[in-house]
Each structure stands twice: as structure tokens, then as C-alpha cells.
GROMACS .gro file of C-alpha atoms in nm:
model
  387
    1MET     CA    1   7.530   2.154   0.552
    2LYS     CA    2   7.793   2.424   0.582
    3ASN     CA    3   7.721   2.467   0.953
    4THR     CA    4   7.740   2.092   1.003
    5CYS     CA    5   8.083   2.083   0.839
    6MET     CA    6   8.201   2.377   1.047
    7ARG     CA    7   8.088   2.205   1.366
    8ALA     CA    8   8.269   1.886   1.261
    9VAL     CA    9   8.591   2.073   1.196
   10ALA     CA   10   8.563   2.256   1.529
   11LEU     CA   11   8.501   1.929   1.713
   12ALA     CA   12   8.801   1.766   1.547
   13ALA     CA   13   9.024   2.061   1.637
   14ALA     CA   14   8.903   2.053   1.997
   15SER     CA   15   8.977   1.682   2.011
   16LEU     CA   16   9.334   1.737   1.886
   17ILE     CA   17   9.391   2.016   2.139
   18GLY     CA   18   9.253   1.797   2.417
   19ALA     CA   19   9.479   1.511   2.313
   20ASN     CA   20   9.781   1.741   2.326
   21VAL     CA   21   9.686   1.861   2.674
   22CYS     CA   22   9.649   1.502   2.792
   23ALA     CA   23   9.990   1.418   2.644
   24GLN     CA   24  10.144   1.691   2.858
   25SER     CA   25   9.959   1.595   3.176
   26ASN     CA   26  10.247   1.368   3.285
   27VAL     CA   27  10.462   1.677   3.353
   28THR     CA   28  10.432   1.803   3.709
   29ILE     CA   29  10.541   2.146   3.835
   30TYR     CA   30  10.618   2.150   4.208
   31GLY     CA   31  10.809   2.357   4.457
   32VAL     CA   32  10.851   2.515   4.798
   33ALA     CA   33  10.840   2.879   4.906
   34ASP     CA   34  11.000   2.913   5.250
   35THR     CA   35  11.126   3.226   5.424
   36ALA     CA   36  11.186   3.333   5.783
   37MET     CA   37  11.303   3.613   6.004
   38VAL     CA   38  11.626   3.501   6.168
   39TYR     CA   39  11.823   3.611   6.473
   40ALA     CA   40  12.184   3.500   6.503
   41SER     CA   41  12.366   3.585   6.824
   42ASN     CA   42  12.711   3.607   6.667
   43GLN     CA   43  12.812   3.635   6.302
   44GLY     CA   44  13.177   3.738   6.287
   45GLY     CA   45  13.152   3.915   6.621
   46ASN     CA   46  12.813   4.085   6.593
   47SER     CA   47  12.452   3.979   6.632
   48ASN     CA   48  12.228   3.995   6.325
   49THR     CA   49  11.854   3.999   6.250
   50TYR     CA   50  11.771   3.930   5.887
   51MET     CA   51  11.543   3.749   5.641
   52ARG     CA   52  11.656   3.410   5.511
   53SER     CA   53  11.513   3.180   5.244
   54GLY     CA   54  11.490   2.802   5.263
   55ASN     CA   55  11.506   2.729   5.634
   56LEU     CA   56  11.275   2.438   5.712
   57SER     CA   57  11.284   2.332   5.346
   58ALA     CA   58  11.486   2.478   5.059
   59SER     CA   59  11.294   2.722   4.837
   60LYS     CA   60  11.282   2.566   4.492
   61ILE     CA   61  11.081   2.501   4.177
   62GLY     CA   62  11.092   2.177   3.984
   63PHE     CA   63  10.963   2.009   3.670
   64GLN     CA   64  10.914   1.634   3.673
   65GLY     CA   65  10.795   1.422   3.383
   66VAL     CA   66  10.724   1.058   3.305
   67GLU     CA   67  10.638   0.901   2.969
   68ASP     CA   68  10.507   0.545   2.933
   69LEU     CA   69  10.715   0.373   2.663
   70GLY     CA   70  10.508   0.056   2.671
   71GLY     CA   71  10.553  -0.272   2.848
   72ASP     CA   72  10.735  -0.214   3.176
   73LEU     CA   73  10.947   0.078   3.057
   74LYS     CA   74  10.911   0.450   3.130
   75ALA     CA   75  11.120   0.754   3.045
   76LEU     CA   76  11.159   1.019   3.314
   77PHE     CA   77  11.324   1.353   3.375
   78LEU     CA   78  11.361   1.602   3.659
   79LEU     CA   79  11.477   1.965   3.654
   80GLU     CA   80  11.498   2.146   3.989
   81SER     CA   81  11.613   2.500   4.057
   82GLY     CA   82  11.681   2.659   4.394
   83PHE     CA   83  11.606   3.027   4.453
   84GLU     CA   84  11.628   3.284   4.730
   85LEU     CA   85  11.275   3.385   4.821
   86ASP     CA   86  11.390   3.699   5.002
   87SER     CA   87  11.563   3.839   4.691
   88GLY     CA   88  11.442   3.632   4.395
   89ALA     CA   89  11.800   3.543   4.303
   90GLN     CA   90  11.918   3.197   4.198
   91SER     CA   91  12.068   2.996   4.482
   92SER     CA   92  12.373   2.931   4.265
   93ALA     CA   93  12.459   3.212   4.026
   94GLY     CA   94  12.503   3.090   3.670
   95SER     CA   95  12.344   2.751   3.741
   96LEU     CA   96  11.975   2.740   3.653
   97PHE     CA   97  11.899   2.384   3.767
   98ASN     CA   98  12.154   2.376   4.047
   99ARG     CA   99  11.972   2.125   4.265
  100GLN     CA  100  11.894   1.843   4.021
  101ALA     CA  101  11.889   1.792   3.644
  102TYR     CA  102  11.866   1.441   3.505
  103VAL     CA  103  11.697   1.208   3.255
  104GLY     CA  104  11.655   0.833   3.276
  105LEU     CA  105  11.468   0.507   3.224
  106GLN     CA  106  11.258   0.323   3.481
  107SER     CA  107  11.134  -0.035   3.506
  108LYS     CA  108  10.944  -0.194   3.792
  109ALA     CA  109  11.125  -0.520   3.725
  110TYR     CA  110  11.480  -0.394   3.666
  111GLY     CA  111  11.506  -0.062   3.848
  112THR     CA  112  11.591   0.294   3.748
  113LEU     CA  113  11.891   0.437   3.564
  114THR     CA  114  11.941   0.816   3.557
  115ALA     CA  115  12.208   1.047   3.418
  116GLY     CA  116  12.286   1.409   3.506
  117ARG     CA  117  12.323   1.621   3.820
  118GLN     CA  118  12.182   1.429   4.117
  119TYR     CA  119  12.172   1.386   4.493
  120THR     CA  120  12.392   1.116   4.641
  121PRO     CA  121  12.250   0.776   4.742
  122SER     CA  122  12.364   0.855   5.098
  123TYR     CA  123  12.152   1.169   5.109
  124LEU     CA  124  11.845   1.004   4.955
  125LEU     CA  125  11.848   0.690   5.171
  126VAL     CA  126  12.045   0.773   5.487
  127GLY     CA  127  11.963   1.144   5.492
  128SER     CA  128  11.593   1.063   5.477
  129LEU     CA  129  11.629   0.931   5.834
  130ALA     CA  130  11.854   1.211   5.964
  131SER     CA  131  11.785   1.541   6.136
  132SER     CA  132  11.763   1.797   5.855
  133ASN     CA  133  11.508   1.599   5.654
  134ILE     CA  134  11.284   1.506   5.946
  135VAL     CA  135  11.314   1.792   6.196
  136THR     CA  136  11.466   2.142   6.212
  137GLY     CA  137  11.580   2.173   5.848
  138ALA     CA  138  11.920   2.328   5.767
  139THR     CA  139  11.951   2.461   6.121
  140GLY     CA  140  11.953   2.107   6.257
  141ALA     CA  141  12.196   1.961   6.005
  142HIS     CA  142  12.519   1.826   6.148
  143PRO     CA  143  12.769   2.116   6.189
  144GLY     CA  144  12.863   2.247   5.846
  145ASP     CA  145  12.680   1.948   5.694
  146ILE     CA  146  13.022   1.786   5.695
  147ASP     CA  147  12.876   1.442   5.618
  148GLY     CA  148  12.644   1.547   5.333
  149LEU     CA  149  12.326   1.426   5.502
  150ASP     CA  150  12.169   1.759   5.412
  151THR     CA  151  12.202   1.893   5.055
  152THR     CA  152  12.548   2.055   5.035
  153VAL     CA  153  12.679   1.759   4.830
  154ARG     CA  154  12.538   1.711   4.481
  155ILE     CA  155  12.703   1.514   4.203
  156SER     CA  156  12.730   1.637   3.844
  157ASN     CA  157  12.806   1.415   3.542
  158ALA     CA  158  12.660   1.127   3.745
  159LEU     CA  159  12.516   0.791   3.646
  160THR     CA  160  12.289   0.639   3.913
  161TYR     CA  161  12.125   0.297   3.936
  162SER     CA  162  11.851   0.227   4.191
  163MET     CA  163  11.717  -0.124   4.237
  164PRO     CA  164  11.342  -0.190   4.256
  165ALA     CA  165  11.211  -0.184   4.612
  166TRP     CA  166  11.192  -0.541   4.744
  167ARG     CA  167  11.031  -0.634   5.074
  168GLY     CA  168  11.127  -0.303   5.231
  169LEU     CA  169  11.480  -0.305   5.089
  170GLN     CA  170  11.615  -0.019   4.875
  171ALA     CA  171  11.964   0.016   4.731
  172SER     CA  172  12.137   0.260   4.498
  173ALA     CA  173  12.484   0.313   4.349
  174GLN     CA  174  12.627   0.617   4.172
  175TYR     CA  175  12.939   0.710   3.978
  176GLY     CA  176  13.032   1.068   3.897
  177PHE     CA  177  13.266   1.113   3.601
  178GLY     CA  178  13.564   1.341   3.658
  179GLU     CA  179  13.582   1.403   3.282
  180ALA     CA  180  13.958   1.462   3.291
  181ALA     CA  181  14.173   1.297   3.025
  182ASP     CA  182  14.450   1.199   3.265
  183GLY     CA  183  14.374   0.835   3.333
  184ASN     CA  184  14.358   0.890   3.711
  185ALA     CA  185  13.984   0.957   3.752
  186ILE     CA  186  14.062   1.295   3.909
  187GLY     CA  187  13.744   1.479   4.001
  188SER     CA  188  13.535   1.161   4.003
  189SER     CA  189  13.311   1.024   4.277
  190PHE     CA  190  13.153   0.699   4.385
  191GLY     CA  191  12.865   0.647   4.624
  192ALA     CA  192  12.629   0.373   4.736
  193ALA     CA  193  12.361   0.330   5.001
  194VAL     CA  194  12.111   0.076   5.128
  195LYS     CA  195  11.793   0.126   5.332
  196TYR     CA  196  11.563  -0.126   5.497
  197SER     CA  197  11.214  -0.041   5.619
  198ALA     CA  198  11.020  -0.283   5.835
  199SER     CA  199  10.754  -0.081   6.014
  200PRO     CA  200  10.788   0.056   6.276
  201ALA     CA  201  11.170   0.060   6.225
  202GLU     CA  202  11.396   0.183   5.945
  203PHE     CA  203  11.773   0.150   5.895
  204ALA     CA  204  12.016   0.292   5.637
  205LEU     CA  205  12.388   0.284   5.559
  206GLY     CA  206  12.578   0.493   5.304
  207TYR     CA  207  12.922   0.551   5.152
  208LEU     CA  208  13.063   0.834   4.939
  209LYS     CA  209  13.413   0.902   4.805
  210LEU     CA  210  13.503   1.227   4.629
  211ARG     CA  211  13.836   1.255   4.446
  212ASN     CA  212  13.988   1.599   4.404
  213GLY     CA  213  14.337   1.518   4.284
  214ASP     CA  214  14.662   1.648   4.421
  215THR     CA  215  14.611   2.012   4.322
  216GLY     CA  216  14.670   2.192   4.650
  217THR     CA  217  14.442   2.474   4.527
  218GLY     CA  218  14.117   2.383   4.702
  219TRP     CA  219  13.833   2.163   4.591
  220ASN     CA  220  13.773   2.150   4.215
  221GLY     CA  221  13.618   1.806   4.152
  222ALA     CA  222  13.425   1.789   3.825
  223SER     CA  223  13.162   1.554   3.964
  224GLY     CA  224  13.104   1.689   4.312
  225SER     CA  225  13.226   1.889   4.610
  226PHE     CA  226  13.143   1.923   4.979
  227GLY     CA  227  13.011   2.213   5.182
  228ILE     CA  228  13.286   2.443   5.311
  229SER     CA  229  13.243   2.604   5.653
  230ALA     CA  230  13.446   2.700   5.958
  231ILE     CA  231  13.425   2.333   6.058
  232ASN     CA  232  13.631   2.202   5.765
  233GLN     CA  233  13.778   2.497   5.573
  234GLY     CA  234  14.129   2.392   5.670
  235TYR     CA  235  14.082   2.068   5.475
  236ALA     CA  236  13.944   2.214   5.150
  237SER     CA  237  14.272   2.127   4.976
  238ALA     CA  238  14.221   1.755   5.047
  239GLU     CA  239  14.316   1.508   4.776
  240SER     CA  240  13.997   1.316   4.852
  241ALA     CA  241  13.709   1.309   5.096
  242GLN     CA  242  13.534   0.997   5.227
  243PHE     CA  243  13.195   0.983   5.401
  244ILE     CA  244  13.049   0.683   5.586
  245THR     CA  245  12.699   0.741   5.724
  246ALA     CA  246  12.435   0.545   5.912
  247ALA     CA  247  12.091   0.620   6.053
  248ALA     CA  248  11.795   0.447   6.213
  249ARG     CA  249  11.456   0.548   6.346
  250TYR     CA  250  11.161   0.391   6.524
  251THR     CA  251  10.803   0.518   6.513
  252VAL     CA  252  10.528   0.425   6.751
  253GLY     CA  253  10.202   0.613   6.728
  254LYS     CA  254  10.272   0.988   6.726
  255LEU     CA  255  10.630   0.951   6.856
  256MET     CA  256  10.945   0.900   6.651
  257VAL     CA  257  11.295   0.849   6.790
  258GLY     CA  258  11.611   0.799   6.589
  259ALA     CA  259  11.989   0.795   6.588
  260ASN     CA  260  12.254   0.868   6.328
  261ALA     CA  261  12.631   0.861   6.295
  262SER     CA  262  12.898   0.952   6.044
  263ASN     CA  263  13.271   0.921   5.984
  264VAL     CA  264  13.429   1.181   5.752
  265GLN     CA  265  13.791   1.164   5.638
  266TYR     CA  266  13.984   1.432   5.449
  267GLU     CA  267  14.292   1.274   5.296
  268ALA     CA  268  14.596   1.492   5.234
  269GLY     CA  269  14.795   1.504   4.912
  270SER     CA  270  15.152   1.622   4.866
  271ARG     CA  271  15.032   1.977   4.798
  272SER     CA  272  14.752   1.999   5.056
  273ALA     CA  273  14.758   2.269   5.325
  274PHE     CA  274  14.761   1.992   5.588
  275ARG     CA  275  14.970   1.679   5.636
  276ASP     CA  276  14.777   1.409   5.820
  277THR     CA  277  14.437   1.261   5.737
  278ALA     CA  278  14.173   1.459   5.925
  279ILE     CA  279  13.885   1.258   6.072
  280LEU     CA  280  13.560   1.396   6.214
  281ASN     CA  281  13.312   1.163   6.382
  282THR     CA  282  12.952   1.261   6.455
  283VAL     CA  283  12.678   1.095   6.657
  284GLY     CA  284  12.327   1.233   6.669
  285LEU     CA  285  11.981   1.179   6.820
  286ILE     CA  286  11.647   1.295   6.680
  287SER     CA  287  11.288   1.285   6.797
  288SER     CA  288  10.950   1.419   6.686
  289TYR     CA  289  10.599   1.416   6.825
  290GLN     CA  290  10.269   1.497   6.651
  291LEU     CA  291  10.113   1.677   6.945
  292THR     CA  292   9.784   1.749   6.764
  293PRO     CA  293   9.675   1.716   6.399
  294ARG     CA  294   9.817   2.068   6.350
  295TRP     CA  295  10.107   2.095   6.597
  296PHE     CA  296  10.434   1.914   6.523
  297LEU     CA  297  10.732   1.917   6.763
  298GLY     CA  298  11.086   1.809   6.682
  299ALA     CA  299  11.432   1.800   6.837
  300ALA     CA  300  11.783   1.705   6.724
  301TYR     CA  301  12.114   1.677   6.908
  302SER     CA  302  12.457   1.607   6.760
  303ASP     CA  303  12.813   1.578   6.889
  304THR     CA  304  13.096   1.613   6.637
  305ARG     CA  305  13.457   1.546   6.736
  306ALA     CA  306  13.781   1.561   6.539
  307THR     CA  307  14.074   1.329   6.591
  308ARG     CA  308  14.414   1.463   6.692
  309ALA     CA  309  14.624   1.532   6.381
  310ASN     CA  310  14.829   1.802   6.209
  311ASP     CA  311  14.994   1.910   6.537
  312ILE     CA  312  14.660   1.999   6.698
  313GLY     CA  313  14.686   1.936   7.071
  314SER     CA  314  14.327   2.009   7.171
  315ARG     CA  315  14.099   1.847   6.915
  316ALA     CA  316  13.788   2.033   6.800
  317SER     CA  317  13.442   1.937   6.920
  318TYR     CA  318  13.099   2.075   6.831
  319LYS     CA  319  12.784   2.010   7.038
  320GLN     CA  320  12.455   2.124   6.888
  321LEU     CA  321  12.091   2.122   7.000
  322SER     CA  322  11.805   2.217   6.765
  323LEU     CA  323  11.430   2.245   6.837
  324GLU     CA  324  11.131   2.287   6.606
  325GLN     CA  325  10.767   2.384   6.661
  326THR     CA  326  10.543   2.382   6.354
  327TYR     CA  327  10.176   2.475   6.319
  328MET     CA  328  10.016   2.340   6.001
  329PHE     CA  329   9.743   2.565   5.860
  330SER     CA  330   9.690   2.300   5.591
  331LYS     CA  331   9.879   2.013   5.426
  332ARG     CA  332  10.069   2.270   5.218
  333THR     CA  333  10.112   2.574   5.443
  334SER     CA  334  10.275   2.593   5.786
  335PHE     CA  335  10.422   2.839   6.033
  336TYR     CA  336  10.735   2.730   6.216
  337ILE     CA  337  10.979   2.834   6.485
  338VAL     CA  338  11.326   2.681   6.502
  339GLU     CA  339  11.586   2.737   6.775
  340ALA     CA  340  11.943   2.610   6.781
  341ARG     CA  341  12.253   2.646   6.997
  342GLN     CA  342  12.603   2.522   6.917
  343LEU     CA  343  12.912   2.514   7.138
  344ALA     CA  344  13.257   2.469   6.982
  345ARG     CA  345  13.570   2.382   7.175
  346GLY     CA  346  13.932   2.298   7.097
  347GLN     CA  347  14.138   2.373   6.788
  348THR     CA  348  14.118   2.311   6.415
  349LEU     CA  349  14.284   2.437   6.097
  350GLY     CA  350  14.212   2.770   5.931
  351LYS     CA  351  14.194   2.837   5.556
  352ASP     CA  352  14.573   2.859   5.526
  353GLY     CA  353  14.636   2.546   5.730
  354SER     CA  354  14.735   2.730   6.048
  355ILE     CA  355  14.605   2.612   6.386
  356VAL     CA  356  14.312   2.825   6.508
  357ASN     CA  357  14.048   2.802   6.779
  358ALA     CA  358  13.731   2.620   6.672
  359VAL     CA  359  13.431   2.852   6.627
  360ALA     CA  360  13.060   2.771   6.623
  361SER     CA  361  12.862   2.748   6.298
  362VAL     CA  362  12.504   2.624   6.347
  363GLY     CA  363  12.394   2.351   6.105
  364ASP     CA  364  12.461   2.446   5.745
  365SER     CA  365  12.243   2.757   5.767
  366GLN     CA  366  12.546   2.952   5.896
  367ASN     CA  367  12.816   2.807   5.670
  368GLY     CA  368  12.915   3.151   5.546
  369THR     CA  369  12.848   3.336   5.873
  370PRO     CA  370  13.020   3.156   6.163
  371SER     CA  371  13.056   3.295   6.513
  372SER     CA  372  13.374   3.472   6.619
  373ASN     CA  373  13.396   3.245   6.924
  374GLY     CA  374  13.280   2.908   7.050
  375GLY     CA  375  12.911   2.987   7.083
  376GLN     CA  376  12.629   3.064   6.840
  377THR     CA  377  12.252   3.079   6.888
  378VAL     CA  378  12.005   3.094   6.598
  379VAL     CA  379  11.627   3.153   6.622
  380MET     CA  380  11.398   3.146   6.317
  381ALA     CA  381  11.028   3.220   6.269
  382GLY     CA  382  10.899   3.153   5.921
  383LEU     CA  383  10.628   3.052   5.676
  384LYS     CA  384  10.651   2.758   5.439
  385HIS     CA  385  10.421   2.678   5.147
  386SER     CA  386  10.451   2.373   4.921
  387PHE     CA  387  10.291   2.353   4.577
   0.00000   0.00000   0.00000
């Protein structure tokens, strides 16, 4: 009798433990480990061979959870942290979940509402059809990622609504709170995007406005900021930045072709280091081909041009070509080679607002290490594993 009771107690305990495990099964741990050996022809005047993390895809680890609340309602959360695989350091010092951190509610009938640090609707919908997310990674992003179609723009203190997908149509809107008690919404942001998929074609259009305020001390928006590079460092003191983006692609069999475009405007305030609104327009082409079940080939070309303003006589232009060859050992592990070349011409503004010659800075992989002249070549060979 005693043994029977003991077995009953053990069975009950095992059942409780099993129930707890099942309750936690809706939490998923995922991530990417990506590193490569890189050769850059010119970084500040010298060539460099080094190891770099997050080339084809950013190295990261994430935690994603969903709880069924009954009926049509679910609770969800996502925490995502970027890290440097070559050193083990956080991608952003002092920010554990620098990539994404949000909680929200989801309904198939009414859509999804999330709050926290999030990607922009333009990145999620338009960027999904652009170069860095389809081919070549950060090396193939538009110069300096000036239009935020890669991941240099993330919005903190953001509230995002995404409508339910309807007949191939997706739409999302986002507001980032500046959290300044001044009544002028300084530091706030607003973004929206729409995407339509009707196989074999897809189209997307996005808008983003970041408000910095008339500080004259560089970007300090509470909700979001943009990537700073040699392409746009002269406009970091902008009162606001506006991004209009568009992309389309067409897939037939193993071949994909696409096009994208963006208009970026840095608006001057009374204390900015520049006077006139600076406008940079970019057009791009992308293509990929699944040569075999294991070999994937990709290419991206972009042409970025600035308008004449702020006493610049020869406007800056940046032409960039990126190529990718990837061999997939499995669905999760691949070896890749990426090559890119950028040519910069004309003049732009330096950090202090003075007129300087434009220098090359490939994609957003070289944002902190531009060339000393108008040319830069980058070659990467790396290994990527997703889990």
C-alpha cells in the first residue's frame, strides 16, 4: 500500500513538472552566429585584414514568446540582443536588448499592437525587398544605410500597430514618444509602411520622420536616431530627418530581380552646422539566382546622389556594386563570400560643417572605417549558422 501511494505521488509530481514544461514551450530561443575574415582596401589611408561579426546576417540571440489568452487574443513578447562573435562583446555597450525589446497583443481579426524598442515599418516591409535583407548583407546596404533599409534605425519608446494581412496586403504604423515635457514632441518619430504581395511580384512603400529638435549638438532623439557615416556626418545636427522609401521585386523560378529607391532629407535648424536642407536620392537594383540547391548567387547595385546645397558646387555621388556567393551546407549553416566596390565623387560636409571631398564607405559595414579617398573595396569570406 505504501509503495502504491509513493508511486501515485511520484506520478502526480511528474505530471505537474510536465505541465510546467508544456506551459513554457511557447517561448522560443533563436539566433545567428556569423563571422568572417575581411579585407578592406582603404580604411583611413591603409588597407586592413581583420575578423568581423555579423556580415551576411547580424550575430544575435533572441527570446520570443506567445501566450494564448483565449478567443482570438494572444499576448506576445520579443527580446533580441546583438553581440560581436569575434570578441563576445555586446553590439551596443550598456544596452542588453539593443536590437528589439517589446511586448504586445495580437488578434487575427484586429491586428497586432506592440510597445517597446522596435524596427521601423519601413525596414520591416520595404527593407524586406531591398538589398541588405535579400543579398549581400550589410556590405550591400545603401551607402551608410542612409535610408534605414538595413538596421541602423531602431525606435525606442515606440507604439506600433500592424493590420492583419488581407489578400496580400500588409500595413503598419508606428509612433515613437520623445518623452520630453516641452510640448513640441522633440525627440519623437513617426513611421508607416505598406506592402502588397501578389506572386510573383511584391511592392512596398514606406515613410519615416525623426525629430531631433533645434539643439545644434548632434542627434539626441529619445525615440530614434539614424546611422552616422562619412556619407552624412555633416548633417548629424539636423533638426529632423525624413525618409521616403520604395521597393519592388519579381520572382520567376530560380531568378529574382528587383529595384528600390529612397529620398532622404536632413532639415536644418537655427543651430545646425549646415544651412540648407540636404537631400540624398538613391536608386538601386538587386538580383539573385539559386544556381543549385546549395549554391546561391546575388548582386546589388546602388547610385546615391546629393542635391546641391550649403555652398557645395560639386555634389556628392556614391556608386556601389556588391556580389554574393553562398554555399549552403544545410538549412542552418552556410559559407559565403561577399565582394563590394564603392566609388565616391564630388563634395559633401564634414563633421564641423566644412566642405570636404566625398570619401567611399561601403554599405554600413564600414560606417566607422571609411576610405581616405573616393574608392573602397571590401572582400569577406565567412561562416553563418542560424539556430
